[in-house]
mmCIF file of N, CA and C in Angstrom:
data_model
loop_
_atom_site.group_PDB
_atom_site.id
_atom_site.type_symbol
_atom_site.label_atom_id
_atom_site.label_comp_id
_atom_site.label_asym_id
_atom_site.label_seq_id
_atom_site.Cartn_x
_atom_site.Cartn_y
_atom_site.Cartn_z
ATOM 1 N N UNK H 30 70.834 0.328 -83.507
ATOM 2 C CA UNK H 30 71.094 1.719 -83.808
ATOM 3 C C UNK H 30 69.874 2.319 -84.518
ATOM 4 N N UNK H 31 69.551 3.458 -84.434
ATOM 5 C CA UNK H 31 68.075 3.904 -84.722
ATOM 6 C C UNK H 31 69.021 4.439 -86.149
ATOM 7 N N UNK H 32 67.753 4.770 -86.349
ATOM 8 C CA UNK H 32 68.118 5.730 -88.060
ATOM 9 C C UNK H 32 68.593 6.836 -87.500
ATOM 10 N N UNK H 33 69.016 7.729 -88.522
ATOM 11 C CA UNK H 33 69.796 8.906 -88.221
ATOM 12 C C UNK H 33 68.610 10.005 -88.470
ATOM 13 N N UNK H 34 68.465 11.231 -87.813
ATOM 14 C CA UNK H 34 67.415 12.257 -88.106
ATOM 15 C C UNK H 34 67.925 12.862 -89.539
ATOM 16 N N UNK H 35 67.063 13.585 -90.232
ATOM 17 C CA UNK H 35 66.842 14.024 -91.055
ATOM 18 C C UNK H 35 66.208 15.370 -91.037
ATOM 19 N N UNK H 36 66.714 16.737 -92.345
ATOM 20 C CA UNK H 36 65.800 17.587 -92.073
ATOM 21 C C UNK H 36 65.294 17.277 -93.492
ATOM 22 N N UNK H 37 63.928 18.414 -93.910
ATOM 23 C CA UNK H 37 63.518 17.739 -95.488
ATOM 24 C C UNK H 37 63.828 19.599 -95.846
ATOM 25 N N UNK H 38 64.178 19.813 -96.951
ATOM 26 C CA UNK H 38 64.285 20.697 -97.959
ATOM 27 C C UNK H 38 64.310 20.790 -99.457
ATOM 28 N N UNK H 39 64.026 21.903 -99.413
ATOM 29 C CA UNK H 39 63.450 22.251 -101.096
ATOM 30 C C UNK H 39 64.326 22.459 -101.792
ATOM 31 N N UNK H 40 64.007 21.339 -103.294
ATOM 32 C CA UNK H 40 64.989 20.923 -104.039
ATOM 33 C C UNK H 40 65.670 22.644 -104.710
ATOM 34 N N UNK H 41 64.906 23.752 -104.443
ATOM 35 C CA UNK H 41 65.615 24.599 -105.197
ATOM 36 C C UNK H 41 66.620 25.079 -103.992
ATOM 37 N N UNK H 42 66.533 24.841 -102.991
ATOM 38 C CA UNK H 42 67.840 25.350 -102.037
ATOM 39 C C UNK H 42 69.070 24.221 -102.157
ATOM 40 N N UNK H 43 69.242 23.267 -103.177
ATOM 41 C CA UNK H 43 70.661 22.645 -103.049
ATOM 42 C C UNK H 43 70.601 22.577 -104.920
ATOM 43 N N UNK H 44 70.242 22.627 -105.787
ATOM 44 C CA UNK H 44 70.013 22.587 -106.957
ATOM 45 C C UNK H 44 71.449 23.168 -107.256
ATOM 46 N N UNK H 45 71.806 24.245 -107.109
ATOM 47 C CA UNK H 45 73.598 24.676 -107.557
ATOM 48 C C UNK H 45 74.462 23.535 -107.096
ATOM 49 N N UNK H 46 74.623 23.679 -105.587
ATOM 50 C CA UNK H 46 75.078 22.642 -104.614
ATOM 51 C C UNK H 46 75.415 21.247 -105.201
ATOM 52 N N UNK H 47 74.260 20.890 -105.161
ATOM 53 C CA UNK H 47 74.028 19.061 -106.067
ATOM 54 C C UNK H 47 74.725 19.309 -107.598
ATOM 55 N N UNK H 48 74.647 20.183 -107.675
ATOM 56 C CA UNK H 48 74.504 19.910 -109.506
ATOM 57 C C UNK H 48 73.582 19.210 -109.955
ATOM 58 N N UNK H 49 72.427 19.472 -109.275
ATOM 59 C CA UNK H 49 70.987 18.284 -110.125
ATOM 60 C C UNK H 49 70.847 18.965 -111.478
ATOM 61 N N UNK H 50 70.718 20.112 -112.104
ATOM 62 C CA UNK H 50 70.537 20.425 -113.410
ATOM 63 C C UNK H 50 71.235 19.178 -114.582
ATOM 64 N N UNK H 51 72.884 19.327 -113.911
ATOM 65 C CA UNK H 51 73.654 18.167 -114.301
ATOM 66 C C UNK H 51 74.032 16.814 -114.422
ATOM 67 N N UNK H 52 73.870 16.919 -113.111
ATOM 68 C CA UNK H 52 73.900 15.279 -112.029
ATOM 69 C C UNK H 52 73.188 14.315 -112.432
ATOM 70 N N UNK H 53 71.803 15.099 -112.181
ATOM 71 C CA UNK H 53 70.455 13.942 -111.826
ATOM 72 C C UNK H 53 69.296 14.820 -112.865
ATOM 73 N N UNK H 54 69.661 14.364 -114.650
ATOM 74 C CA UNK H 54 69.061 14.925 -115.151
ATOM 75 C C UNK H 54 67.923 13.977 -115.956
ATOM 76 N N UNK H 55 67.446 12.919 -115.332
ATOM 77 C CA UNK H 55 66.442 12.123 -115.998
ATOM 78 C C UNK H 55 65.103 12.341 -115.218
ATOM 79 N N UNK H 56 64.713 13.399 -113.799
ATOM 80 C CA UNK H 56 63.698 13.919 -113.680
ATOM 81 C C UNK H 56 64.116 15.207 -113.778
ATOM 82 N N UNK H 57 62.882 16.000 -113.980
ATOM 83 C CA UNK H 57 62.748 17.666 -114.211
ATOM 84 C C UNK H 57 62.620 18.115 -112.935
ATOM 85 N N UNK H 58 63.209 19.012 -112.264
ATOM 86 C CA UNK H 58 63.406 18.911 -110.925
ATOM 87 C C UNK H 58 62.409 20.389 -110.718
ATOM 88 N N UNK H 59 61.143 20.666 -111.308
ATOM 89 C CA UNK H 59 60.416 21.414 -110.824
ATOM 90 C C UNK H 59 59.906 21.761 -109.517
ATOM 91 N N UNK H 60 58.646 22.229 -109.566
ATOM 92 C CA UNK H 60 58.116 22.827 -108.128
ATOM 93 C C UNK H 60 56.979 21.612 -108.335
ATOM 94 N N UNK H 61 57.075 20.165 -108.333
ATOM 95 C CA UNK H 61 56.539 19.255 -108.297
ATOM 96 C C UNK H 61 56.217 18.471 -106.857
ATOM 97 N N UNK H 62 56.409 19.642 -105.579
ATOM 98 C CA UNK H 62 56.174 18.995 -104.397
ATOM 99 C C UNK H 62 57.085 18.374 -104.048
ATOM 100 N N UNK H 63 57.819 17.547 -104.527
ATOM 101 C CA UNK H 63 58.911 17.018 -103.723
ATOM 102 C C UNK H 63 59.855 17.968 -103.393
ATOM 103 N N UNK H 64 60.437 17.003 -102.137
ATOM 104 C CA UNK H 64 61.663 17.669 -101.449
ATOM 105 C C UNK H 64 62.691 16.384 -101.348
ATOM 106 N N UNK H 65 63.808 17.178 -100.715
ATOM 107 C CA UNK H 65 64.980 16.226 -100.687
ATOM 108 C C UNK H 65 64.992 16.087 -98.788
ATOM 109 N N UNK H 66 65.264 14.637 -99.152
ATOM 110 C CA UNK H 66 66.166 14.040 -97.245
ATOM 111 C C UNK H 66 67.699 14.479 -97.182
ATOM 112 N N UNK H 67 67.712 15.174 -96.235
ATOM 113 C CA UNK H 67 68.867 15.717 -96.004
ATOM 114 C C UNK H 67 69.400 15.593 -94.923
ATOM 115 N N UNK H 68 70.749 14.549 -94.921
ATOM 116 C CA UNK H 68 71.783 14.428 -93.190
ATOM 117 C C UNK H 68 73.109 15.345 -93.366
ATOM 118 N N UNK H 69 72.914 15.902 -93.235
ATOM 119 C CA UNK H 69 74.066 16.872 -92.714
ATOM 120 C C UNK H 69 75.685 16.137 -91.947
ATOM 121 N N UNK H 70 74.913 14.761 -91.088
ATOM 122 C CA UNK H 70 76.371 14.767 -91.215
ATOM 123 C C UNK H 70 76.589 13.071 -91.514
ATOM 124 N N UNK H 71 77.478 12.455 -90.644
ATOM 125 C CA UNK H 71 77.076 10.898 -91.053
ATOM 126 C C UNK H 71 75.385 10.106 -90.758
ATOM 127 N N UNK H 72 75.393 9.344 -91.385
ATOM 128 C CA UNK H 72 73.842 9.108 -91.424
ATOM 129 C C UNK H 72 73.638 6.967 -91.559
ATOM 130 N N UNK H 73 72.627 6.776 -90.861
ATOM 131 C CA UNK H 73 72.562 5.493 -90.653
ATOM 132 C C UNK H 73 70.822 5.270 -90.901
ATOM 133 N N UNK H 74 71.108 4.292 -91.779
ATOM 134 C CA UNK H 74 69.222 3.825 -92.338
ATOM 135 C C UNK H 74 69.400 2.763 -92.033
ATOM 136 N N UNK H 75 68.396 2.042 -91.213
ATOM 137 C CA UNK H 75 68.242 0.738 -90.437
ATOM 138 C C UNK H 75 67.247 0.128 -91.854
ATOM 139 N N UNK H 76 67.772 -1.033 -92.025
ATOM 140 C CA UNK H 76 66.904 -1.816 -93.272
ATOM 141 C C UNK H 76 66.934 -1.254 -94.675
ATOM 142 N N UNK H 77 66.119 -1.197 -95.419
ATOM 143 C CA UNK H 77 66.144 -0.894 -96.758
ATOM 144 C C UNK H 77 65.744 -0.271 -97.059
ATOM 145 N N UNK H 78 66.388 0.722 -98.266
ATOM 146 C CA UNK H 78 66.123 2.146 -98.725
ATOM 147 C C UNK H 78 65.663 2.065 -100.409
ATOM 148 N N UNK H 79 64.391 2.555 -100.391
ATOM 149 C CA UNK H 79 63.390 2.310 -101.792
ATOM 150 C C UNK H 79 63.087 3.147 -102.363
ATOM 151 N N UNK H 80 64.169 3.685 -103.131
ATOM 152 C CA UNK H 80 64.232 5.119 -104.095
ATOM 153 C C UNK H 80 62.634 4.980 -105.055
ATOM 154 N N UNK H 81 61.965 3.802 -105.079
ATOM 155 C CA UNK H 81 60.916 3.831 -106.035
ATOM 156 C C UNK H 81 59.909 4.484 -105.212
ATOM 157 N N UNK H 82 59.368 3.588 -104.049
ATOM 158 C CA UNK H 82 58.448 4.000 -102.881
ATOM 159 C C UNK H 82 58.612 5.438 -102.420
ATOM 160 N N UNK H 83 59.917 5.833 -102.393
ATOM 161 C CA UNK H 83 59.720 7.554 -101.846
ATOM 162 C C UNK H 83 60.063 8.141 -102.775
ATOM 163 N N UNK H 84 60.143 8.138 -104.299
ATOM 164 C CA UNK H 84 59.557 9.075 -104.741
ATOM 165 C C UNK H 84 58.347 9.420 -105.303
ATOM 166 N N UNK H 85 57.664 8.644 -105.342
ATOM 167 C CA UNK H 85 56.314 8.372 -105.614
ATOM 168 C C UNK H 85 55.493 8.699 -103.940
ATOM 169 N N UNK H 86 55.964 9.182 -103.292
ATOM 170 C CA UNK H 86 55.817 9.172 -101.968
ATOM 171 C C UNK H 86 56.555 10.918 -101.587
ATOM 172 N N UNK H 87 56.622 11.638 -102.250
ATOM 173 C CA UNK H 87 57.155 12.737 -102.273
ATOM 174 C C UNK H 87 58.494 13.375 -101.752
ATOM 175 N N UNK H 88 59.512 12.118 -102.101
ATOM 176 C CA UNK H 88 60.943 12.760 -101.817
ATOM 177 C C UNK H 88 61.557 12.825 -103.439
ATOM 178 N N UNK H 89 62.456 13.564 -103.445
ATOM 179 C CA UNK H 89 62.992 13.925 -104.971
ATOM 180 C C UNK H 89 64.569 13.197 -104.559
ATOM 181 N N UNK H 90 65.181 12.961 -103.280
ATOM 182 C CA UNK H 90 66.216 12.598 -103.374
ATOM 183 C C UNK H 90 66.541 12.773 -101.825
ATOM 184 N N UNK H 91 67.659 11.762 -101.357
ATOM 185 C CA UNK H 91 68.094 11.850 -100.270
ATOM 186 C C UNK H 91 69.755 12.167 -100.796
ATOM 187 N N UNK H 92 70.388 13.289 -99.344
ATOM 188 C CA UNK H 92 71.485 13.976 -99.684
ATOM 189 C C UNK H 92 71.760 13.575 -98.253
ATOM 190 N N UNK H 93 73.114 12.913 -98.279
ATOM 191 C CA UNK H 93 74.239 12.647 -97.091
ATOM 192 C C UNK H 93 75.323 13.275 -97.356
ATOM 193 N N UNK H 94 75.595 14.202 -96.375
ATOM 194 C CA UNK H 94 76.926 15.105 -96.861
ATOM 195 C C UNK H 94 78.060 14.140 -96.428
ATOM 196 N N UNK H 95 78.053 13.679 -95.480
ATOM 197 C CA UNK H 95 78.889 12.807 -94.772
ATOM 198 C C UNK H 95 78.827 11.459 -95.474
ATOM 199 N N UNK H 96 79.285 10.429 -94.520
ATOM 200 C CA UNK H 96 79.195 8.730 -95.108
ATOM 201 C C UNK H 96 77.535 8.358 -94.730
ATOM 202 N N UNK H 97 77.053 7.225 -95.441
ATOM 203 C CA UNK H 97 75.594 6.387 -95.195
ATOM 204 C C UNK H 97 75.667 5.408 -95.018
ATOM 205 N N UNK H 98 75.525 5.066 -93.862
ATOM 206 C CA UNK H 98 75.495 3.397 -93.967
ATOM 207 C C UNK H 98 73.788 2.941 -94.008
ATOM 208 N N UNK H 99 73.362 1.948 -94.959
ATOM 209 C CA UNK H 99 72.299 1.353 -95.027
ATOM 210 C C UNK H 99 72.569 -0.084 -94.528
ATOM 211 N N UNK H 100 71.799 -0.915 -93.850
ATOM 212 C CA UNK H 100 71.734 -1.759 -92.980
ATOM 213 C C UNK H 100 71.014 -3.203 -93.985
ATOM 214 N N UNK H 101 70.522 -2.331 -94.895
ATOM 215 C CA UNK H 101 69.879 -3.392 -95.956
ATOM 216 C C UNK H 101 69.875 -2.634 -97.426
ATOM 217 N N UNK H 102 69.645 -3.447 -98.272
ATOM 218 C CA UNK H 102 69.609 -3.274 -99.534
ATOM 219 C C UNK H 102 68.953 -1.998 -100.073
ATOM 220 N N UNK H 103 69.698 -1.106 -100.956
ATOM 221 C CA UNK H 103 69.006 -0.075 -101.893
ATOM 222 C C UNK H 103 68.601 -0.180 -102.999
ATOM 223 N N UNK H 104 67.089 -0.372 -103.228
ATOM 224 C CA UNK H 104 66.996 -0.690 -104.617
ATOM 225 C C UNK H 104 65.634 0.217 -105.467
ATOM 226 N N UNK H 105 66.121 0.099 -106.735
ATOM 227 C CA UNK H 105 65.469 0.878 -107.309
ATOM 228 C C UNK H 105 64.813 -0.131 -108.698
ATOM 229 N N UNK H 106 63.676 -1.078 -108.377
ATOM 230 C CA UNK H 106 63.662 -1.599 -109.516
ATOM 231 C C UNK H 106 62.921 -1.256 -110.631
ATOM 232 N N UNK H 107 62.665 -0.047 -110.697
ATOM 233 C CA UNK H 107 61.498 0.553 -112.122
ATOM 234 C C UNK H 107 62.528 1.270 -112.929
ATOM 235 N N UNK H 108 61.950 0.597 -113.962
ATOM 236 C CA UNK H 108 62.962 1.068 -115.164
ATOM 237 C C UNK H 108 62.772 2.406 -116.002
ATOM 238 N N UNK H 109 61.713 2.550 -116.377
ATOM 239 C CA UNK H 109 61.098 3.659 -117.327
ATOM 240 C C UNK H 109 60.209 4.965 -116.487
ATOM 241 N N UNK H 110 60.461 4.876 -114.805
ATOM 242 C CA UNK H 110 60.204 5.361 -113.988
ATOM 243 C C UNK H 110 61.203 6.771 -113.144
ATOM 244 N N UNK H 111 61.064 7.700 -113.023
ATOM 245 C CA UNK H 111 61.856 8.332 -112.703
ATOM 246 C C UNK H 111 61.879 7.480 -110.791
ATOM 247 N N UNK H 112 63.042 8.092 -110.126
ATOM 248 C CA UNK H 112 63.262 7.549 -108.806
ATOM 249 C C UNK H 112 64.047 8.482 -107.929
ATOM 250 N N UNK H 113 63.486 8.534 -106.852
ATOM 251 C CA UNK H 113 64.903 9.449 -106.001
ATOM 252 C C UNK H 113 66.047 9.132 -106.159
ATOM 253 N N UNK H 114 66.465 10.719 -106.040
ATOM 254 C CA UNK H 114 68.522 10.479 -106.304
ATOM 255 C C UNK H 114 68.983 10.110 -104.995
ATOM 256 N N UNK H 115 70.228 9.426 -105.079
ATOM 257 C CA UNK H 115 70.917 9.633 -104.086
ATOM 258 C C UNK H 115 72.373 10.067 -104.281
ATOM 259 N N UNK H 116 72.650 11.179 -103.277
ATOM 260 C CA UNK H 116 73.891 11.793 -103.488
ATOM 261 C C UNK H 116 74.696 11.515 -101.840
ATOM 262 N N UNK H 117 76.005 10.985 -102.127
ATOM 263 C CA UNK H 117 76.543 11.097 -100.699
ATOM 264 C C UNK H 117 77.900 11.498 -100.750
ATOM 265 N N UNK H 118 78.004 12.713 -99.696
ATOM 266 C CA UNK H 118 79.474 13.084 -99.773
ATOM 267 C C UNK H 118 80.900 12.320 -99.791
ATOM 268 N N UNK H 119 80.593 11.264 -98.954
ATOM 269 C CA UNK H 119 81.798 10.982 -98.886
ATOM 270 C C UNK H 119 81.798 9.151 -99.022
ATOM 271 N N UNK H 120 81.506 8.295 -98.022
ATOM 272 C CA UNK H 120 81.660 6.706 -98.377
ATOM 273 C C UNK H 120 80.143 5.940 -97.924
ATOM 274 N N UNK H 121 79.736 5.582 -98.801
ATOM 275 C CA UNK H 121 78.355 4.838 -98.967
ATOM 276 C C UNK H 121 79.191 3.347 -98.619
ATOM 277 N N UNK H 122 77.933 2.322 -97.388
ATOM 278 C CA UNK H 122 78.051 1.023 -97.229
ATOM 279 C C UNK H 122 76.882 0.696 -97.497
ATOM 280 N N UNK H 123 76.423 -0.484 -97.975
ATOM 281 C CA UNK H 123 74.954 -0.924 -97.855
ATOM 282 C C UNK H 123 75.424 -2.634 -98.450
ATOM 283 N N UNK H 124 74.098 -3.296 -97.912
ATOM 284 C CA UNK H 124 74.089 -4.037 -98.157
ATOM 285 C C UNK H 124 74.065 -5.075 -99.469
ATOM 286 N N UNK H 125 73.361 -4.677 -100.185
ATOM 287 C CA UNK H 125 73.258 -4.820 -101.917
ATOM 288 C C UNK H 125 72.654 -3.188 -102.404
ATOM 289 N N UNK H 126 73.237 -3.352 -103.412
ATOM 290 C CA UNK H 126 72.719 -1.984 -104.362
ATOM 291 C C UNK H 126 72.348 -2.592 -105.859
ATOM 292 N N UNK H 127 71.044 -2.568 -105.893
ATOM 293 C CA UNK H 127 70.193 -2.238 -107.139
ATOM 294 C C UNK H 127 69.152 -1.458 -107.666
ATOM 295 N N UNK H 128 70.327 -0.563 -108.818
ATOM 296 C CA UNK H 128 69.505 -0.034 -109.621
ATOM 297 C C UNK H 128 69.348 0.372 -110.894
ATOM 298 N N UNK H 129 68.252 0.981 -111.027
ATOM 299 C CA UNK H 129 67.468 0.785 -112.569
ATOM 300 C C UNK H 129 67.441 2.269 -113.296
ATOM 301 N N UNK H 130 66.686 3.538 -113.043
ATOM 302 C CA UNK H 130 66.522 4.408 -113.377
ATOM 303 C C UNK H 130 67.150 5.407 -112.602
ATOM 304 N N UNK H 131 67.776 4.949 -111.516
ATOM 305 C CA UNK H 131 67.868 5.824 -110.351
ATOM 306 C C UNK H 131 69.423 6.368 -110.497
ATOM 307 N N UNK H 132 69.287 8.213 -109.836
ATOM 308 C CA UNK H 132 71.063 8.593 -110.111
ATOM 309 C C UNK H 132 71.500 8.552 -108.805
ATOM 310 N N UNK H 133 72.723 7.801 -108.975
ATOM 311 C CA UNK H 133 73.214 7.661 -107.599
ATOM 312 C C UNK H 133 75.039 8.198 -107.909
ATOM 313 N N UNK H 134 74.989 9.189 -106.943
ATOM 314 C CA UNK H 134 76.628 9.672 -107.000
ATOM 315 C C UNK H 134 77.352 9.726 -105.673
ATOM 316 N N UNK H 135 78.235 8.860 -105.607
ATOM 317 C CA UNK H 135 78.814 8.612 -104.122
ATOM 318 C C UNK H 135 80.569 9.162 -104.505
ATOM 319 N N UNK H 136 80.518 10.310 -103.152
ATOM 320 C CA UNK H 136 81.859 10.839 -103.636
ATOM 321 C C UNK H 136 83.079 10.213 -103.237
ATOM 322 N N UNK H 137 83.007 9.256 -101.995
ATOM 323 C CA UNK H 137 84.263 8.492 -102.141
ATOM 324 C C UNK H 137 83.833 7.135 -102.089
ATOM 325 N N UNK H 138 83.987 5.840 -101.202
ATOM 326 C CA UNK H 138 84.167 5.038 -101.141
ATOM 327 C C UNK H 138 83.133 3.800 -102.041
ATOM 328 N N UNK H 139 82.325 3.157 -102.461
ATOM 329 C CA UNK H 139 81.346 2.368 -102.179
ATOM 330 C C UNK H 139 81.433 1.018 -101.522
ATOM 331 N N UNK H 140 81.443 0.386 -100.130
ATOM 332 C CA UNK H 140 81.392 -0.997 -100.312
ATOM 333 C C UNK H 140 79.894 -1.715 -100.179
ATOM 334 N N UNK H 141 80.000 -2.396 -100.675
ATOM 335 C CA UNK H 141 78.824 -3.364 -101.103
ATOM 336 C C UNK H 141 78.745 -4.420 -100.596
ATOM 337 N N UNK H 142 78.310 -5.435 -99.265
ATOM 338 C CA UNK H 142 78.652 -6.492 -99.108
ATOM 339 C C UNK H 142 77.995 -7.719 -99.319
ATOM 340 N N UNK H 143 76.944 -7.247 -100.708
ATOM 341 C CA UNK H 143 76.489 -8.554 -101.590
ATOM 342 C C UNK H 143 76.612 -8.388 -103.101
ATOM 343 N N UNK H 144 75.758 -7.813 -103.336
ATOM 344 C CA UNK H 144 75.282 -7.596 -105.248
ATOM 345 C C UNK H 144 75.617 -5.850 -105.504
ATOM 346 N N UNK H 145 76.531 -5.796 -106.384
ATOM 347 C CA UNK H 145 75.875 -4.604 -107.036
ATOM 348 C C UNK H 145 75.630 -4.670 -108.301
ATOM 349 N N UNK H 146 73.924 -4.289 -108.479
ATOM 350 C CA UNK H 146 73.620 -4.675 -110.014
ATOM 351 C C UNK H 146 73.148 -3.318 -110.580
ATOM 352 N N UNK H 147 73.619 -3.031 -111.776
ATOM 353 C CA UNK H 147 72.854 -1.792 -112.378
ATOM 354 C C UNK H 147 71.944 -2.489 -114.066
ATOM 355 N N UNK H 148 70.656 -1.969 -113.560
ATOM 356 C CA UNK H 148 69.813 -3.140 -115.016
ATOM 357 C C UNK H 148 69.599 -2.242 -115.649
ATOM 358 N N UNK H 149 69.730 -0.962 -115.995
ATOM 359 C CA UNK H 149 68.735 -0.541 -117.241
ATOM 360 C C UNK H 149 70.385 1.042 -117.457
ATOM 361 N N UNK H 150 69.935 1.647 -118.631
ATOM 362 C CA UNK H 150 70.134 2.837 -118.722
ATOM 363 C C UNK H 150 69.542 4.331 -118.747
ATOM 364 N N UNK H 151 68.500 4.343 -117.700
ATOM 365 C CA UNK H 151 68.086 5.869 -117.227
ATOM 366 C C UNK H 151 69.284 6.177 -116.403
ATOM 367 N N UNK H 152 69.519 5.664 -115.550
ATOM 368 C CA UNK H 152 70.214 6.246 -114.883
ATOM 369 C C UNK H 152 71.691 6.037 -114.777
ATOM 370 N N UNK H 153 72.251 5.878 -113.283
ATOM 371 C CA UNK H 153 73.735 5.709 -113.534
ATOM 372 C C UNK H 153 74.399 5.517 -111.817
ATOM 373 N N UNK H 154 75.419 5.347 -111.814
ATOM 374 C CA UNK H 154 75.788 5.348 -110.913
ATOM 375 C C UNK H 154 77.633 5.623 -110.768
ATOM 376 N N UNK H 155 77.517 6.796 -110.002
ATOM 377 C CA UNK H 155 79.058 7.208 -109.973
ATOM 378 C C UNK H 155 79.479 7.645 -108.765
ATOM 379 N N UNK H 156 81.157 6.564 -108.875
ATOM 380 C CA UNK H 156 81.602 6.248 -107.457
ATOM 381 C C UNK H 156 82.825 7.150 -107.768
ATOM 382 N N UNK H 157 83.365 7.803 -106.681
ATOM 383 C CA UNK H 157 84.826 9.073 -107.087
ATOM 384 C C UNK H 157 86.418 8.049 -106.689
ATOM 385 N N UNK H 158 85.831 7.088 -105.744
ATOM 386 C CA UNK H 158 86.648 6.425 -105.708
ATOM 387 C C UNK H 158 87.123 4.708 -105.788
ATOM 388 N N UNK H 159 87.036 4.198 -104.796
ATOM 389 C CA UNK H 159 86.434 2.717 -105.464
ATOM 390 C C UNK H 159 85.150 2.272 -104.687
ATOM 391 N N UNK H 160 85.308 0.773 -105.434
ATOM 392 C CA UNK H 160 83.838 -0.157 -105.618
ATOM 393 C C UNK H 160 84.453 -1.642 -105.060
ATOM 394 N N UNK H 161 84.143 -2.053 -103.701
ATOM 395 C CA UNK H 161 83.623 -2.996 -103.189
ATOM 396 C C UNK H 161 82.940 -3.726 -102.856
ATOM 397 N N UNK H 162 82.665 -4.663 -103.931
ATOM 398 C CA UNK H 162 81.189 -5.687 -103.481
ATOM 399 C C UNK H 162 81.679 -7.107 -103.598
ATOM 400 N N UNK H 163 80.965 -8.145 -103.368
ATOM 401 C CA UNK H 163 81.308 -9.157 -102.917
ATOM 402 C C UNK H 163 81.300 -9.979 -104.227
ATOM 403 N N UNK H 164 82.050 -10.591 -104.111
ATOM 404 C CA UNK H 164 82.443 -11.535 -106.264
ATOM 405 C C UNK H 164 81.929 -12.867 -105.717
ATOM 406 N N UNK H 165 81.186 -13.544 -106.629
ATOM 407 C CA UNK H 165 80.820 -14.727 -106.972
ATOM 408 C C UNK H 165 81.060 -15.302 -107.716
#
């Protein structure tokens, strides 16, 4: 399955929308060049998604209005680093989820079908409904 297309837009056209003032308030969401990844509807990322690498790489955040399935691990391992957000409307799958600084708000489901680790406190992670990952 290929990845899902994407359009890119400017973080001040979803800023109400997101609630980033609120949400995702450990970067300053200026006119700092970045933009946000945006799927409009369900959305599929083949392999692994590296909130460190793209934002340092000029994304401020990827937005799935719909469900995301990631095919491999999301991780965010810099701690004292700001990182792209991720916001998803409705049920996030991925393979392991780790992260560090990074805001991640998933509005319904999460399953996880290895690790979910959260190491530091910049950031956070909030699920609206439940959390499935695999117990050891």
């Amino acid at each position: 399955m290929p990845n899902s297309p994407f359009e890119t837009i400017a973080i001040a056209d979803v800023v109400d929308r997101l609630g980033l003032e609120n949400h995702f308030s450990f970067h300053d969401y200026d006119d700092d060049g970045r933009a946000i990844r945006h799927y409009a509807g369900d959305a599929i990322i083949e392999g692994d998604l590296d909130l460190d690498a793209l934002f340092w790489n000029g994304v401020a955040g990827i937005w799935a209005e719909k469900d995301l399935i990631v095919g491999g691990t999301i991780f965010n391992w810099e701690i004292d680093t700001p990182a792209c957000f991720l916001a998803v409307g409705r049920d996030l799958r991925c393979k392991n989820l780790v992260a560090s600084s990074a805001d991640i708000r998933i509005a319904g489901d999460a399953r996880i079908d290895g690790l979910l680790s959260s190491t530091y406190n910049h950031g956070f992670i909030e699920v609206g409904r439940n959390v499935h990952a695999l117990r050891h």
